[in-house]
mmCIF file with all atom_site columns, C-alpha atoms in Angstrom:
data_model
loop_
_atom_site.group_PDB
_atom_site.id
_atom_site.type_symbol
_atom_site.label_atom_id
_atom_site.label_alt_id
_atom_site.label_comp_id
_atom_site.label_asym_id
_atom_site.label_entity_id
_atom_site.label_seq_id
_atom_site.pdbx_PDB_ins_code
_atom_site.Cartn_x
_atom_site.Cartn_y
_atom_site.Cartn_z
_atom_site.occupancy
_atom_site.B_iso_or_equiv
_atom_site.pdbx_formal_charge
_atom_site.auth_seq_id
_atom_site.auth_comp_id
_atom_site.auth_asym_id
_atom_site.auth_atom_id
_atom_site.pdbx_PDB_model_num
ATOM 1   C CA . MET Q 1 1   ? 0.010  -0.233  0.124  1.00 49.00 ? 1   MET Q CA 1
ATOM 2   C CA . LYS Q 1 2   ? 1.277  3.329   -1.183 1.00 57.00 ? 2   LYS Q CA 1
ATOM 3   C CA . ALA Q 1 3   ? 1.160  6.188   1.640  1.00 56.00 ? 3   ALA Q CA 1
ATOM 4   C CA . PRO Q 1 4   ? -1.044 8.827   1.564  1.00 60.00 ? 4   PRO Q CA 1
ATOM 5   C CA . ARG Q 1 5   ? -0.626 12.348  1.135  1.00 82.00 ? 5   ARG Q CA 1
ATOM 6   C CA . LEU Q 1 6   ? -0.783 14.103  3.747  1.00 89.00 ? 6   LEU Q CA 1
ATOM 7   C CA . PRO Q 1 7   ? -2.472 17.290  3.953  1.00 93.00 ? 7   PRO Q CA 1
ATOM 8   C CA . ILE Q 1 8   ? -0.661 20.372  5.258  1.00 95.00 ? 8   ILE Q CA 1
ATOM 9   C CA . ALA Q 1 9   ? -2.804 20.987  7.462  1.00 96.00 ? 9   ALA Q CA 1
ATOM 10  C CA . ILE Q 1 10  ? -2.357 17.347  9.465  1.00 96.00 ? 10  ILE Q CA 1
ATOM 11  C CA . GLN Q 1 11  ? 1.584  18.146  9.067  1.00 96.00 ? 11  GLN Q CA 1
ATOM 12  C CA . GLN Q 1 12  ? 1.226  21.360  10.635 1.00 97.00 ? 12  GLN Q CA 1
ATOM 13  C CA . ALA Q 1 13  ? -0.965 19.907  13.893 1.00 97.00 ? 13  ALA Q CA 1
ATOM 14  C CA . VAL Q 1 14  ? 2.137  17.841  14.082 1.00 98.00 ? 14  VAL Q CA 1
ATOM 15  C CA . MET Q 1 15  ? 4.480  20.359  13.996 1.00 98.00 ? 15  MET Q CA 1
ATOM 16  C CA . ARG Q 1 16  ? 2.428  22.737  16.379 1.00 98.00 ? 16  ARG Q CA 1
ATOM 17  C CA . CYS Q 1 17  ? 2.645  19.761  18.431 1.00 98.00 ? 17  CYS Q CA 1
ATOM 18  C CA . LEU Q 1 18  ? 6.459  19.077  18.665 1.00 98.00 ? 18  LEU Q CA 1
ATOM 19  C CA . ARG Q 1 19  ? 7.153  22.946  18.875 1.00 98.00 ? 19  ARG Q CA 1
ATOM 20  C CA . GLU Q 1 20  ? 4.766  23.410  21.805 1.00 98.00 ? 20  GLU Q CA 1
ATOM 21  C CA . LYS Q 1 21  ? 6.116  19.985  23.207 1.00 98.00 ? 21  LYS Q CA 1
ATOM 22  C CA . LEU Q 1 22  ? 10.200 20.520  22.835 1.00 98.00 ? 22  LEU Q CA 1
ATOM 23  C CA . GLN Q 1 23  ? 9.264  24.214  24.627 1.00 98.00 ? 23  GLN Q CA 1
ATOM 24  C CA . GLN Q 1 24  ? 7.581  22.901  27.010 1.00 98.00 ? 24  GLN Q CA 1
ATOM 25  C CA . ALA Q 1 25  ? 10.889 20.952  28.170 1.00 98.00 ? 25  ALA Q CA 1
ATOM 26  C CA . ASN Q 1 26  ? 13.576 23.228  27.132 1.00 98.00 ? 26  ASN Q CA 1
ATOM 27  C CA . SER Q 1 27  ? 11.828 25.727  29.607 1.00 98.00 ? 27  SER Q CA 1
ATOM 28  C CA . HIS Q 1 28  ? 11.124 22.573  32.612 1.00 98.00 ? 28  HIS Q CA 1
ATOM 29  C CA . LEU Q 1 29  ? 15.245 21.508  32.062 1.00 97.00 ? 29  LEU Q CA 1
ATOM 30  C CA . GLY Q 1 30  ? 16.263 24.839  31.159 1.00 97.00 ? 30  GLY Q CA 1
ATOM 31  C CA . THR Q 1 31  ? 17.843 24.089  28.074 1.00 97.00 ? 31  THR Q CA 1
ATOM 32  C CA . CYS Q 1 32  ? 17.793 24.432  24.171 1.00 97.00 ? 32  CYS Q CA 1
ATOM 33  C CA . TYR Q 1 33  ? 17.177 21.159  22.705 1.00 98.00 ? 33  TYR Q CA 1
ATOM 34  C CA . PRO Q 1 34  ? 17.165 21.565  18.381 1.00 97.00 ? 34  PRO Q CA 1
ATOM 35  C CA . GLU Q 1 35  ? 13.975 20.876  16.677 1.00 98.00 ? 35  GLU Q CA 1
ATOM 36  C CA . PRO Q 1 36  ? 14.255 17.132  15.434 1.00 98.00 ? 36  PRO Q CA 1
ATOM 37  C CA . LYS Q 1 37  ? 13.581 16.295  11.900 1.00 98.00 ? 37  LYS Q CA 1
ATOM 38  C CA . MET Q 1 38  ? 10.612 14.964  11.052 1.00 97.00 ? 38  MET Q CA 1
ATOM 39  C CA . VAL Q 1 39  ? 9.867  12.258  8.656  1.00 96.00 ? 39  VAL Q CA 1
ATOM 40  C CA . TYR Q 1 40  ? 6.290  10.722  7.421  1.00 95.00 ? 40  TYR Q CA 1
ATOM 41  C CA . GLN Q 1 41  ? 8.047  6.978   6.100  1.00 92.00 ? 41  GLN Q CA 1
ATOM 42  C CA . GLN Q 1 42  ? 7.684  4.861   9.356  1.00 89.00 ? 42  GLN Q CA 1
ATOM 43  C CA . ARG Q 1 43  ? 5.773  2.224   8.228  1.00 84.00 ? 43  ARG Q CA 1
ATOM 44  C CA . GLY Q 1 44  ? 3.934  -1.428  9.420  1.00 81.00 ? 44  GLY Q CA 1
ATOM 45  C CA . THR Q 1 45  ? 2.236  -1.304  12.767 1.00 82.00 ? 45  THR Q CA 1
ATOM 46  C CA . ALA Q 1 46  ? 4.546  0.972   14.849 1.00 85.00 ? 46  ALA Q CA 1
ATOM 47  C CA . ALA Q 1 47  ? 2.636  4.526   14.833 1.00 89.00 ? 47  ALA Q CA 1
ATOM 48  C CA . GLY Q 1 48  ? 6.690  6.011   15.047 1.00 94.00 ? 48  GLY Q CA 1
ATOM 49  C CA . THR Q 1 49  ? 10.197 5.810   15.918 1.00 95.00 ? 49  THR Q CA 1
ATOM 50  C CA . ALA Q 1 50  ? 12.530 8.285   17.270 1.00 97.00 ? 50  ALA Q CA 1
ATOM 51  C CA . TRP Q 1 51  ? 15.947 7.988   15.818 1.00 97.00 ? 51  TRP Q CA 1
ATOM 52  C CA . LEU Q 1 52  ? 18.561 8.812   18.404 1.00 96.00 ? 52  LEU Q CA 1
ATOM 53  C CA . GLU Q 1 53  ? 21.789 9.210   16.597 1.00 95.00 ? 53  GLU Q CA 1
ATOM 54  C CA . SER Q 1 54  ? 19.766 11.119  13.661 1.00 97.00 ? 54  SER Q CA 1
ATOM 55  C CA . TYR Q 1 55  ? 17.754 12.780  15.740 1.00 97.00 ? 55  TYR Q CA 1
ATOM 56  C CA . GLU Q 1 56  ? 14.756 12.501  14.178 1.00 98.00 ? 56  GLU Q CA 1
ATOM 57  C CA . ILE Q 1 57  ? 11.112 10.920  14.278 1.00 98.00 ? 57  ILE Q CA 1
ATOM 58  C CA . ARG Q 1 58  ? 9.460  9.086   12.065 1.00 97.00 ? 58  ARG Q CA 1
ATOM 59  C CA . LEU Q 1 59  ? 5.391  8.943   11.577 1.00 96.00 ? 59  LEU Q CA 1
ATOM 60  C CA . ASN Q 1 60  ? 3.858  6.548   10.205 1.00 92.00 ? 60  ASN Q CA 1
ATOM 61  C CA . PRO Q 1 61  ? 1.457  8.384   7.737  1.00 93.00 ? 61  PRO Q CA 1
ATOM 62  C CA . VAL Q 1 62  ? -1.182 6.004   7.450  1.00 90.00 ? 62  VAL Q CA 1
ATOM 63  C CA . LEU Q 1 63  ? -1.892 5.796   11.246 1.00 91.00 ? 63  LEU Q CA 1
ATOM 64  C CA . LEU Q 1 64  ? -1.668 9.631   11.111 1.00 94.00 ? 64  LEU Q CA 1
ATOM 65  C CA . MET Q 1 65  ? -4.502 10.040  8.823  1.00 91.00 ? 65  MET Q CA 1
ATOM 66  C CA . GLU Q 1 66  ? -6.677 7.571   10.612 1.00 91.00 ? 66  GLU Q CA 1
ATOM 67  C CA . ASN Q 1 67  ? -6.189 9.570   13.955 1.00 91.00 ? 67  ASN Q CA 1
ATOM 68  C CA . GLN Q 1 68  ? -5.043 12.685  13.340 1.00 92.00 ? 68  GLN Q CA 1
ATOM 69  C CA . GLN Q 1 69  ? -5.751 14.342  16.808 1.00 93.00 ? 69  GLN Q CA 1
ATOM 70  C CA . ALA Q 1 70  ? -4.942 11.051  19.007 1.00 93.00 ? 70  ALA Q CA 1
ATOM 71  C CA . PHE Q 1 71  ? -2.016 10.599  17.176 1.00 94.00 ? 71  PHE Q CA 1
ATOM 72  C CA . VAL Q 1 72  ? -0.649 14.000  17.271 1.00 96.00 ? 72  VAL Q CA 1
ATOM 73  C CA . ASP Q 1 73  ? -1.857 14.288  20.664 1.00 96.00 ? 73  ASP Q CA 1
ATOM 74  C CA . GLU Q 1 74  ? 0.093  10.551  22.170 1.00 95.00 ? 74  GLU Q CA 1
ATOM 75  C CA . VAL Q 1 75  ? 2.631  9.743   19.387 1.00 96.00 ? 75  VAL Q CA 1
ATOM 76  C CA . VAL Q 1 76  ? 4.255  13.314  18.775 1.00 97.00 ? 76  VAL Q CA 1
ATOM 77  C CA . PRO Q 1 77  ? 4.631  13.855  22.828 1.00 97.00 ? 77  PRO Q CA 1
ATOM 78  C CA . HIS Q 1 78  ? 6.018  10.041  22.878 1.00 97.00 ? 78  HIS Q CA 1
ATOM 79  C CA . GLU Q 1 79  ? 8.622  10.134  20.248 1.00 97.00 ? 79  GLU Q CA 1
ATOM 80  C CA . LEU Q 1 80  ? 9.867  13.032  21.186 1.00 98.00 ? 80  LEU Q CA 1
ATOM 81  C CA . ALA Q 1 81  ? 10.183 12.389  24.772 1.00 98.00 ? 81  ALA Q CA 1
ATOM 82  C CA . HIS Q 1 82  ? 12.569 9.021   23.507 1.00 97.00 ? 82  HIS Q CA 1
ATOM 83  C CA . LEU Q 1 83  ? 14.920 12.091  22.002 1.00 98.00 ? 83  LEU Q CA 1
ATOM 84  C CA . LEU Q 1 84  ? 14.800 14.345  24.868 1.00 98.00 ? 84  LEU Q CA 1
ATOM 85  C CA . VAL Q 1 85  ? 15.932 11.726  27.478 1.00 98.00 ? 85  VAL Q CA 1
ATOM 86  C CA . TRP Q 1 86  ? 18.638 10.300  25.375 1.00 97.00 ? 86  TRP Q CA 1
ATOM 87  C CA . LYS Q 1 87  ? 20.020 14.203  24.888 1.00 97.00 ? 87  LYS Q CA 1
ATOM 88  C CA . HIS Q 1 88  ? 19.243 14.589  29.052 1.00 97.00 ? 88  HIS Q CA 1
ATOM 89  C CA . PHE Q 1 89  ? 20.210 11.635  30.203 1.00 97.00 ? 89  PHE Q CA 1
ATOM 90  C CA . GLY Q 1 90  ? 22.056 9.620   27.772 1.00 96.00 ? 90  GLY Q CA 1
ATOM 91  C CA . ARG Q 1 91  ? 21.663 6.100   26.396 1.00 94.00 ? 91  ARG Q CA 1
ATOM 92  C CA . VAL Q 1 92  ? 19.063 4.273   29.098 1.00 95.00 ? 92  VAL Q CA 1
ATOM 93  C CA . ALA Q 1 93  ? 15.712 1.837   28.646 1.00 94.00 ? 93  ALA Q CA 1
ATOM 94  C CA . PRO Q 1 94  ? 13.432 3.061   26.024 1.00 92.00 ? 94  PRO Q CA 1
ATOM 95  C CA . HIS Q 1 95  ? 10.102 3.457   28.495 1.00 95.00 ? 95  HIS Q CA 1
ATOM 96  C CA . GLY Q 1 96  ? 12.063 3.544   32.002 1.00 96.00 ? 96  GLY Q CA 1
ATOM 97  C CA . LYS Q 1 97  ? 12.089 5.903   34.355 1.00 97.00 ? 97  LYS Q CA 1
ATOM 98  C CA . GLU Q 1 98  ? 13.359 8.793   32.688 1.00 98.00 ? 98  GLU Q CA 1
ATOM 99  C CA . TRP Q 1 99  ? 11.117 8.723   29.437 1.00 97.00 ? 99  TRP Q CA 1
ATOM 100 C CA . LYS Q 1 100 ? 8.028  8.117   32.683 1.00 97.00 ? 100 LYS Q CA 1
ATOM 101 C CA . TRP Q 1 101 ? 9.681  11.855  34.180 1.00 98.00 ? 101 TRP Q CA 1
ATOM 102 C CA . MET Q 1 102 ? 9.717  13.172  30.600 1.00 98.00 ? 102 MET Q CA 1
ATOM 103 C CA . MET Q 1 103 ? 6.481  12.152  29.633 1.00 97.00 ? 103 MET Q CA 1
ATOM 104 C CA . GLU Q 1 104 ? 4.285  12.990  33.286 1.00 97.00 ? 104 GLU Q CA 1
ATOM 105 C CA . THR Q 1 105 ? 6.304  15.464  34.576 1.00 97.00 ? 105 THR Q CA 1
ATOM 106 C CA . VAL Q 1 106 ? 7.685  17.768  31.567 1.00 98.00 ? 106 VAL Q CA 1
ATOM 107 C CA . LEU Q 1 107 ? 5.525  16.673  28.750 1.00 97.00 ? 107 LEU Q CA 1
ATOM 108 C CA . GLY Q 1 108 ? 2.338  16.865  30.779 1.00 97.00 ? 108 GLY Q CA 1
ATOM 109 C CA . VAL Q 1 109 ? 1.224  13.342  28.375 1.00 95.00 ? 109 VAL Q CA 1
ATOM 110 C CA . PRO Q 1 110 ? 0.382  10.215  29.997 1.00 93.00 ? 110 PRO Q CA 1
ATOM 111 C CA . ALA Q 1 111 ? 3.044  7.509   29.792 1.00 92.00 ? 111 ALA Q CA 1
ATOM 112 C CA . ARG Q 1 112 ? 1.921  5.046   27.518 1.00 87.00 ? 112 ARG Q CA 1
ATOM 113 C CA . ARG Q 1 113 ? 4.092  2.265   26.335 1.00 86.00 ? 113 ARG Q CA 1
ATOM 114 C CA . THR Q 1 114 ? 2.048  1.705   22.679 1.00 81.00 ? 114 THR Q CA 1
ATOM 115 C CA . HIS Q 1 115 ? -0.610 3.410   20.901 1.00 79.00 ? 115 HIS Q CA 1
ATOM 116 C CA . ARG Q 1 116 ? -4.533 1.137   20.821 1.00 79.00 ? 116 ARG Q CA 1
ATOM 117 C CA . PHE Q 1 117 ? -5.022 2.365   16.660 1.00 76.00 ? 117 PHE Q CA 1
ATOM 118 C CA . GLU Q 1 118 ? -6.629 0.014   14.891 1.00 75.00 ? 118 GLU Q CA 1
ATOM 119 C CA . VAL Q 1 119 ? -3.966 -1.138  12.733 1.00 74.00 ? 119 VAL Q CA 1
ATOM 120 C CA . ASP Q 1 120 ? -5.397 -3.224  9.923  1.00 73.00 ? 120 ASP Q CA 1
ATOM 121 C CA . SER Q 1 121 ? -4.824 -1.375  7.582  1.00 71.00 ? 121 SER Q CA 1
ATOM 122 C CA . VAL Q 1 122 ? -0.968 -1.143  8.040  1.00 72.00 ? 122 VAL Q CA 1
ATOM 123 C CA . ARG Q 1 123 ? -0.379 -4.904  9.108  1.00 69.00 ? 123 ARG Q CA 1
ATOM 124 C CA . LYS Q 1 124 ? 0.908  -7.223  6.783  1.00 68.00 ? 124 LYS Q CA 1
ATOM 125 C CA . ASN Q 1 125 ? 1.366  -10.882 6.384  1.00 74.00 ? 125 ASN Q CA 1
ATOM 126 C CA . THR Q 1 126 ? 0.927  -12.235 10.538 1.00 81.00 ? 126 THR Q CA 1
ATOM 127 C CA . PHE Q 1 127 ? 1.338  -15.241 11.905 1.00 87.00 ? 127 PHE Q CA 1
ATOM 128 C CA . PRO Q 1 128 ? -1.201 -17.108 15.097 1.00 90.00 ? 128 PRO Q CA 1
ATOM 129 C CA . TYR Q 1 129 ? 0.927  -17.456 17.829 1.00 93.00 ? 129 TYR Q CA 1
ATOM 130 C CA . ARG Q 1 130 ? -0.827 -18.838 21.434 1.00 94.00 ? 130 ARG Q CA 1
ATOM 131 C CA . CYS Q 1 131 ? -0.586 -18.701 24.849 1.00 95.00 ? 131 CYS Q CA 1
ATOM 132 C CA . PRO Q 1 132 ? -3.345 -20.038 27.713 1.00 94.00 ? 132 PRO Q CA 1
ATOM 133 C CA . CYS Q 1 133 ? -4.676 -17.022 27.503 1.00 93.00 ? 133 CYS Q CA 1
ATOM 134 C CA . GLN Q 1 134 ? -5.458 -15.556 24.849 1.00 92.00 ? 134 GLN Q CA 1
ATOM 135 C CA . LEU Q 1 135 ? -4.688 -15.943 20.535 1.00 92.00 ? 135 LEU Q CA 1
ATOM 136 C CA . HIS Q 1 136 ? -1.565 -13.078 19.497 1.00 91.00 ? 136 HIS Q CA 1
ATOM 137 C CA . GLN Q 1 137 ? -0.998 -12.375 15.975 1.00 85.00 ? 137 GLN Q CA 1
ATOM 138 C CA . LEU Q 1 138 ? 3.210  -11.946 15.108 1.00 87.00 ? 138 LEU Q CA 1
ATOM 139 C CA . THR Q 1 139 ? 4.672  -10.394 11.770 1.00 83.00 ? 139 THR Q CA 1
ATOM 140 C CA . VAL Q 1 140 ? 6.610  -11.882 9.391  1.00 81.00 ? 140 VAL Q CA 1
ATOM 141 C CA . ARG Q 1 141 ? 9.785  -10.174 11.373 1.00 83.00 ? 141 ARG Q CA 1
ATOM 142 C CA . ARG Q 1 142 ? 8.987  -11.779 14.020 1.00 89.00 ? 142 ARG Q CA 1
ATOM 143 C CA . HIS Q 1 143 ? 7.923  -15.046 13.381 1.00 92.00 ? 143 HIS Q CA 1
ATOM 144 C CA . ASN Q 1 144 ? 10.908 -15.554 11.376 1.00 92.00 ? 144 ASN Q CA 1
ATOM 145 C CA . ARG Q 1 145 ? 13.235 -15.378 14.305 1.00 93.00 ? 145 ARG Q CA 1
ATOM 146 C CA . VAL Q 1 146 ? 11.269 -17.716 16.473 1.00 94.00 ? 146 VAL Q CA 1
ATOM 147 C CA . LEU Q 1 147 ? 11.800 -20.125 13.842 1.00 94.00 ? 147 LEU Q CA 1
ATOM 148 C CA . ARG Q 1 148 ? 15.868 -19.161 13.373 1.00 94.00 ? 148 ARG Q CA 1
ATOM 149 C CA . GLY Q 1 149 ? 15.369 -19.241 17.479 1.00 94.00 ? 149 GLY Q CA 1
ATOM 150 C CA . GLU Q 1 150 ? 17.048 -16.197 17.510 1.00 95.00 ? 150 GLU Q CA 1
ATOM 151 C CA . ALA Q 1 151 ? 13.996 -14.874 19.930 1.00 95.00 ? 151 ALA Q CA 1
ATOM 152 C CA . GLU Q 1 152 ? 10.914 -15.797 21.752 1.00 95.00 ? 152 GLU Q CA 1
ATOM 153 C CA . TYR Q 1 153 ? 8.159  -14.042 22.943 1.00 95.00 ? 153 TYR Q CA 1
ATOM 154 C CA . ARG Q 1 154 ? 5.688  -13.854 26.339 1.00 94.00 ? 154 ARG Q CA 1
ATOM 155 C CA . CYS Q 1 155 ? 2.456  -12.815 26.508 1.00 92.00 ? 155 CYS Q CA 1
ATOM 156 C CA . THR Q 1 156 ? 2.533  -9.368  28.126 1.00 88.00 ? 156 THR Q CA 1
ATOM 157 C CA . HIS Q 1 157 ? -0.500 -10.309 29.638 1.00 89.00 ? 157 HIS Q CA 1
ATOM 158 C CA . CYS Q 1 158 ? 0.215  -14.174 31.424 1.00 95.00 ? 158 CYS Q CA 1
ATOM 159 C CA . GLY Q 1 159 ? 3.784  -13.859 30.786 1.00 93.00 ? 159 GLY Q CA 1
ATOM 160 C CA . GLN Q 1 160 ? 3.827  -17.332 28.982 1.00 95.00 ? 160 GLN Q CA 1
ATOM 161 C CA . LEU Q 1 161 ? 5.603  -18.251 25.985 1.00 95.00 ? 161 LEU Q CA 1
ATOM 162 C CA . LEU Q 1 162 ? 3.958  -17.482 22.869 1.00 95.00 ? 162 LEU Q CA 1
ATOM 163 C CA . LYS Q 1 163 ? 4.062  -21.131 20.568 1.00 94.00 ? 163 LYS Q CA 1
ATOM 164 C CA . GLN Q 1 164 ? 2.882  -21.331 17.069 1.00 92.00 ? 164 GLN Q CA 1
ATOM 165 C CA . ASP Q 1 165 ? -1.190 -22.233 16.746 1.00 89.00 ? 165 ASP Q CA 1
ATOM 166 C CA . VAL Q 1 166 ? -0.958 -24.457 13.465 1.00 82.00 ? 166 VAL Q CA 1
ATOM 167 C CA . THR Q 1 167 ? -4.566 -24.860 14.215 1.00 76.00 ? 167 THR Q CA 1
ATOM 168 C CA . THR Q 1 168 ? -5.955 -21.369 12.985 1.00 55.00 ? 168 THR Q CA 1
ATOM 169 C CA . PRO Q 1 169 ? -4.594 -20.463 9.263  1.00 56.00 ? 169 PRO Q CA 1
ATOM 170 C CA . CYS Q 1 170 ? -2.574 -17.786 8.186  1.00 53.00 ? 170 CYS Q CA 1
ATOM 171 C CA . ASN Q 1 171 ? -3.998 -14.651 6.176  1.00 52.00 ? 171 ASN Q CA 1
#
């Protein structure tokens, strides 16, 4: 699927939020961190990512179009917080106490680790995996890592190891 062309009004809303939160952080921290580069090329089910070394934020244009205001209010500060934490504290746990403090105390946004957007429009092929409490859908990348023995995944609710579900047909 080709990424949608983002209307200028949405891009302006993203930049307005970014600049407002950056100014808020600089004021609170007594610093003058620069504005990060904003790129609209994130793919897959991730709403956004923060690239520390290049000091840029990549946003998913499909999810942005589908969840405009919630995306701006939640994802932009979330990714900005990652960059600010890296500048202020150095390399720390991605969603650790420093990030939570930056989100809640400095930026005034609830510290949620993951978005709650519907992702059917951006989900590619997935593979069914089960734990005792539910069915999970792993991406091709995660499925291949399991097959190669490079990774194993656990349910965030029950903590049990996910096992491939051979009874459910693939997408």
